[in-house]
Amino acid sequence: MRLAVIPARGGSKRIPRKNIKPFCGKPMIAWSIEAALASGLFDQVVVSTDDIEIAEVAKAYGAVVPFMRQASLSDDHTGTTPVVAHAIGWYHEHGYKPDLVCCIYATAPFIAVPDLQRGLAILTDSGADFAFSVTRYPSPIQRALKLTVDGRVDMFQPEYFNVRSQDLIEAFHDAGQFYWGRAPAWMANKPIFSRDSAPVMLSRHRVQDIDTVEDWQLAEYLFRAMKLEASAQEEFAKARL
């Protein structure tokens, strides 16, 4: 059995109600639910939430909410893995045996069906415990700066000041969209960021954290621009027929 688990608690602080806040015409969580359903990869698309309103929105867009998440797994300090493990455990208790489980974030409007499909293929072909979305840092992390207490700047790694950018090791970061994993790895609380994980590469222009109001606004600008470009390409293709 393959599950998509979308964690969506109700207590977001920096952007209140962000999981169901309207984003380009739909509640934010709807984009993740619809991509999961459209992929055809999952036996069930599950939303794990502690919030009745989020549960109702999730069901309206085709997800299932077979349980309400308890308060102990819904605070500011609970990580992703315990939430996914809880969902897997619930299915075990009710006679199901999930084997491959994909955690999809509720605030991932740029998620794409082909990427979910590639993620599953990479997980199964690599033999890894996890396969998750990553993208490149736009600048060498070895040149990163920090602010000092007296208002100046300092390098984290000053030894790389005179090293050419092309000679530095390229760095990547979590794209914050989806995490395919094997059920035993989720249940064992194995670390996702480890040598037992495989990367699913995404282009930088389709990766945007949404933690602040500024992030939200930038994400909407990018999303609308991408939709306009896709529409223009579709019209161009029709005109050539």
Short mmCIF file of C-alpha atoms in Angstrom, two decimals:
data_model
loop_
_atom_site.label_atom_id
_atom_site.label_comp_id
_atom_site.label_asym_id
_atom_site.label_seq_id
_atom_site.Cartn_x
_atom_site.Cartn_y
_atom_site.Cartn_z
CA MET A 1 0.00 0.00 0.00
CA ARG A 2 1.30 3.45 -0.95
CA LEU A 3 0.30 6.46 1.11
CA ALA A 4 0.69 10.19 0.70
CA VAL A 5 0.69 11.90 4.10
CA ILE A 6 0.17 15.66 4.18
CA PRO A 7 0.87 17.16 7.62
CA ALA A 8 -1.29 20.25 8.23
CA ARG A 9 -1.66 21.42 11.80
CA GLY A 10 -3.82 24.40 12.61
CA GLY A 11 -1.46 26.44 14.77
CA SER A 12 0.82 28.23 12.29
CA LYS A 13 2.12 31.43 13.86
CA ARG A 14 3.93 33.57 11.26
CA ILE A 15 1.19 33.17 8.64
CA PRO A 16 -2.04 32.38 10.53
CA ARG A 17 -4.11 29.58 8.97
CA LYS A 18 -1.58 29.32 6.16
CA ASN A 19 -2.47 25.73 5.27
CA ILE A 20 -5.93 26.81 4.10
CA LYS A 21 -5.24 30.48 3.31
CA PRO A 22 -6.24 31.26 -0.33
CA PHE A 23 -3.27 30.96 -2.68
CA CYS A 24 -3.85 31.84 -6.34
CA GLY A 25 -7.50 30.85 -6.23
CA LYS A 26 -7.46 27.79 -3.95
CA PRO A 27 -6.70 26.96 -0.33
CA MET A 28 -2.95 26.41 -0.10
CA ILE A 29 -3.29 22.73 0.85
CA ALA A 30 -5.43 22.05 -2.22
CA TRP A 31 -2.41 22.28 -4.55
CA SER A 32 -0.62 19.48 -2.69
CA ILE A 33 -3.73 17.31 -2.49
CA GLU A 34 -4.53 17.70 -6.18
CA ALA A 35 -0.96 16.91 -7.26
CA ALA A 36 -0.92 13.76 -5.12
CA LEU A 37 -4.26 12.59 -6.54
CA ALA A 38 -3.30 13.45 -10.13
CA SER A 39 -0.08 11.44 -9.86
CA GLY A 40 -2.00 8.16 -9.59
CA LEU A 41 0.74 6.88 -7.27
CA PHE A 42 -1.20 6.53 -4.04
CA ASP A 43 -3.85 4.24 -2.65
CA GLN A 44 -4.84 7.03 -0.29
CA VAL A 45 -3.95 10.70 0.14
CA VAL A 46 -4.14 11.36 3.88
CA VAL A 47 -4.16 14.71 5.63
CA SER A 48 -2.91 14.58 9.21
CA THR A 49 -4.35 17.51 11.13
CA ASP A 50 -5.58 18.59 14.54
CA ASP A 51 -7.92 21.19 13.04
CA ILE A 52 -11.56 20.57 12.06
CA GLU A 53 -11.64 23.34 9.44
CA ILE A 54 -8.48 22.06 7.74
CA ALA A 55 -9.96 18.55 7.78
CA GLU A 56 -13.11 19.74 6.03
CA VAL A 57 -11.16 21.64 3.36
CA ALA A 58 -8.92 18.60 2.80
CA LYS A 59 -11.91 16.30 2.30
CA ALA A 60 -13.54 18.80 -0.06
CA TYR A 61 -10.50 18.52 -2.33
CA GLY A 62 -10.41 14.72 -2.30
CA ALA A 63 -8.13 13.76 0.59
CA VAL A 64 -9.10 11.47 3.42
CA VAL A 65 -8.88 12.39 7.10
CA PRO A 66 -9.34 9.06 8.89
CA PHE A 67 -8.14 10.40 12.26
CA MET A 68 -7.52 13.68 14.07
CA ARG A 69 -3.96 14.21 15.21
CA GLN A 70 -3.49 14.52 18.96
CA ALA A 71 -2.19 17.70 20.61
CA SER A 72 1.12 16.07 21.57
CA LEU A 73 1.98 15.79 17.87
CA SER A 74 0.70 19.24 16.93
CA ASP A 75 2.93 21.70 18.78
CA ASP A 76 5.71 23.94 17.45
CA HIS A 77 8.41 21.40 18.31
CA THR A 78 7.05 18.27 16.64
CA GLY A 79 9.02 17.24 13.57
CA THR A 80 7.79 15.71 10.34
CA THR A 81 8.92 12.14 10.98
CA PRO A 82 6.81 11.48 14.12
CA VAL A 83 3.73 12.79 12.32
CA VAL A 84 4.26 10.47 9.35
CA ALA A 85 5.07 7.56 11.65
CA HIS A 86 1.84 8.20 13.55
CA ALA A 87 -0.15 7.99 10.31
CA ILE A 88 1.57 4.75 9.33
CA GLY A 89 0.90 3.37 12.80
CA TRP A 90 -2.79 4.20 12.50
CA TYR A 91 -3.03 2.22 9.26
CA HIS A 92 -1.20 -0.72 10.82
CA GLU A 93 -3.68 -0.69 13.70
CA HIS A 94 -6.56 -0.83 11.22
CA GLY A 95 -5.29 -3.80 9.23
CA TYR A 96 -3.33 -2.11 6.43
CA LYS A 97 0.34 -2.47 5.58
CA PRO A 98 1.79 0.68 3.99
CA ASP A 99 5.17 0.00 2.45
CA LEU A 100 6.09 3.22 0.59
CA VAL A 101 4.97 6.51 2.10
CA CYS A 102 5.42 10.00 0.71
CA CYS A 103 5.21 12.99 3.00
CA ILE A 104 4.02 16.02 1.01
CA TYR A 105 4.06 19.42 2.64
CA ALA A 106 0.80 21.35 2.68
CA THR A 107 2.59 24.54 1.60
CA ALA A 108 4.11 23.20 -1.62
CA PRO A 109 2.14 24.79 -4.49
CA PHE A 110 5.01 24.26 -6.93
CA ILE A 111 4.90 20.49 -6.51
CA ALA A 112 4.63 18.68 -9.85
CA VAL A 113 3.34 15.23 -10.73
CA PRO A 114 6.46 14.25 -12.75
CA ASP A 115 8.65 15.04 -9.74
CA LEU A 116 6.58 12.78 -7.49
CA GLN A 117 6.86 10.05 -10.11
CA ARG A 118 10.62 10.53 -10.40
CA GLY A 119 10.90 10.42 -6.64
CA LEU A 120 9.21 7.04 -6.46
CA ALA A 121 11.41 5.67 -9.23
CA ILE A 122 14.57 6.96 -7.55
CA LEU A 123 13.54 5.47 -4.21
CA THR A 124 12.81 2.03 -5.62
CA ASP A 125 15.77 1.92 -8.03
CA SER A 126 18.36 3.22 -5.55
CA GLY A 127 17.43 1.00 -2.62
CA ALA A 128 17.67 4.07 -0.37
CA ASP A 129 15.52 4.60 2.71
CA PHE A 130 14.35 8.01 1.48
CA ALA A 131 14.25 10.07 -1.71
CA PHE A 132 13.41 13.73 -1.34
CA SER A 133 13.36 16.97 -3.31
CA VAL A 134 16.52 19.08 -3.32
CA THR A 135 17.82 22.05 -5.26
CA ARG A 136 21.10 23.91 -5.69
CA TYR A 137 22.15 26.88 -3.59
CA PRO A 138 22.35 29.91 -5.88
CA SER A 139 25.74 30.95 -4.42
CA PRO A 140 28.68 29.03 -2.94
CA ILE A 141 27.93 28.36 0.71
CA GLN A 142 31.66 28.51 1.47
CA ARG A 143 31.42 32.28 0.82
CA ALA A 144 28.58 32.81 3.29
CA LEU A 145 28.74 35.85 5.56
CA LYS A 146 27.55 36.49 9.10
CA LEU A 147 26.88 39.74 10.90
CA THR A 148 29.05 40.57 13.91
CA VAL A 149 27.84 42.13 17.14
CA ASP A 150 29.40 45.47 16.15
CA GLY A 151 27.50 45.65 12.86
CA ARG A 152 30.27 44.40 10.54
CA VAL A 153 30.55 41.21 8.52
CA ASP A 154 32.67 38.12 8.80
CA MET A 155 33.02 34.97 6.71
CA PHE A 156 31.93 31.64 8.08
CA GLN A 157 34.87 30.05 6.23
CA PRO A 158 37.48 32.75 5.52
CA GLU A 159 39.90 30.14 4.18
CA TYR A 160 37.86 30.08 0.97
CA PHE A 161 38.05 33.82 0.26
CA ASN A 162 40.64 33.42 -2.53
CA VAL A 163 39.28 30.14 -3.93
CA ARG A 164 37.55 30.46 -7.32
CA SER A 165 33.82 29.75 -7.28
CA GLN A 166 34.20 27.02 -9.90
CA ASP A 167 36.68 25.22 -7.63
CA LEU A 168 34.29 25.04 -4.68
CA ILE A 169 32.10 21.99 -4.04
CA GLU A 170 28.54 22.63 -5.16
CA ALA A 171 25.99 22.60 -2.33
CA PHE A 172 22.32 21.65 -2.26
CA HIS A 173 19.45 22.13 0.16
CA ASP A 174 16.11 20.57 0.98
CA ALA A 175 13.44 21.88 -1.41
CA GLY A 176 10.69 21.39 1.18
CA GLN A 177 8.19 19.70 -1.13
CA PHE A 178 8.08 15.92 -0.67
CA TYR A 179 9.86 13.03 1.03
CA TRP A 180 9.40 9.51 -0.25
CA GLY A 181 10.33 6.89 2.30
CA ARG A 182 10.03 3.24 3.18
CA ALA A 183 7.59 2.63 6.02
CA PRO A 184 10.15 0.89 8.28
CA ALA A 185 12.50 3.88 7.93
CA TRP A 186 9.76 6.30 8.92
CA MET A 187 8.74 4.12 11.87
CA ALA A 188 12.35 3.78 13.05
CA ASN A 189 12.74 7.59 13.02
CA LYS A 190 15.72 7.33 10.69
CA PRO A 191 17.29 10.68 9.70
CA ILE A 192 16.21 11.86 6.26
CA PHE A 193 19.35 13.90 5.67
CA SER A 194 21.86 11.07 5.51
CA ARG A 195 23.76 8.79 3.15
CA ASP A 196 20.73 6.49 3.16
CA SER A 197 18.76 9.07 1.17
CA ALA A 198 18.76 9.84 -2.55
CA PRO A 199 18.15 13.30 -4.09
CA VAL A 200 15.34 14.26 -6.44
CA MET A 201 16.71 17.34 -8.21
CA LEU A 202 14.41 20.33 -8.81
CA SER A 203 15.08 23.57 -10.65
CA ARG A 204 15.63 26.54 -8.34
CA HIS A 205 12.79 28.55 -9.88
CA ARG A 206 10.28 25.95 -8.64
CA VAL A 207 11.45 26.03 -5.04
CA GLN A 208 10.20 28.62 -2.56
CA ASP A 209 9.96 28.36 1.22
CA ILE A 210 6.73 29.87 2.52
CA ASP A 211 7.37 30.80 6.14
CA THR A 212 6.77 34.58 6.14
CA VAL A 213 4.36 37.02 4.49
CA GLU A 214 7.18 38.07 2.16
CA ASP A 215 7.75 34.43 1.17
CA TRP A 216 4.03 34.10 0.45
CA GLN A 217 3.95 37.16 -1.79
CA LEU A 218 7.02 36.04 -3.73
CA ALA A 219 5.54 32.55 -4.16
CA GLU A 220 2.33 34.02 -5.61
CA TYR A 221 4.30 36.17 -8.06
CA LEU A 222 6.32 33.17 -9.22
CA PHE A 223 3.28 30.91 -9.41
CA ARG A 224 1.30 33.34 -11.54
CA ALA A 225 4.28 33.93 -13.84
CA MET A 226 4.72 30.20 -14.35
CA LYS A 227 1.02 29.74 -15.10
CA LEU A 228 1.13 32.56 -17.66
CA GLU A 229 4.18 31.06 -19.32
CA ALA A 230 2.57 27.61 -19.46
CA SER A 231 -0.60 29.09 -20.94
CA ALA A 232 1.38 31.00 -23.58
CA GLN A 233 3.28 27.86 -24.54
CA GLU A 234 0.02 25.93 -24.84
CA GLU A 235 -1.50 28.61 -27.09
CA PHE A 236 1.65 28.66 -29.23
CA ALA A 237 1.50 24.87 -29.62
CA LYS A 238 -2.18 25.04 -30.67
CA ALA A 239 -1.42 27.75 -33.21
CA ARG A 240 1.15 25.50 -34.88
CA LEU A 241 -1.32 22.64 -35.37
#
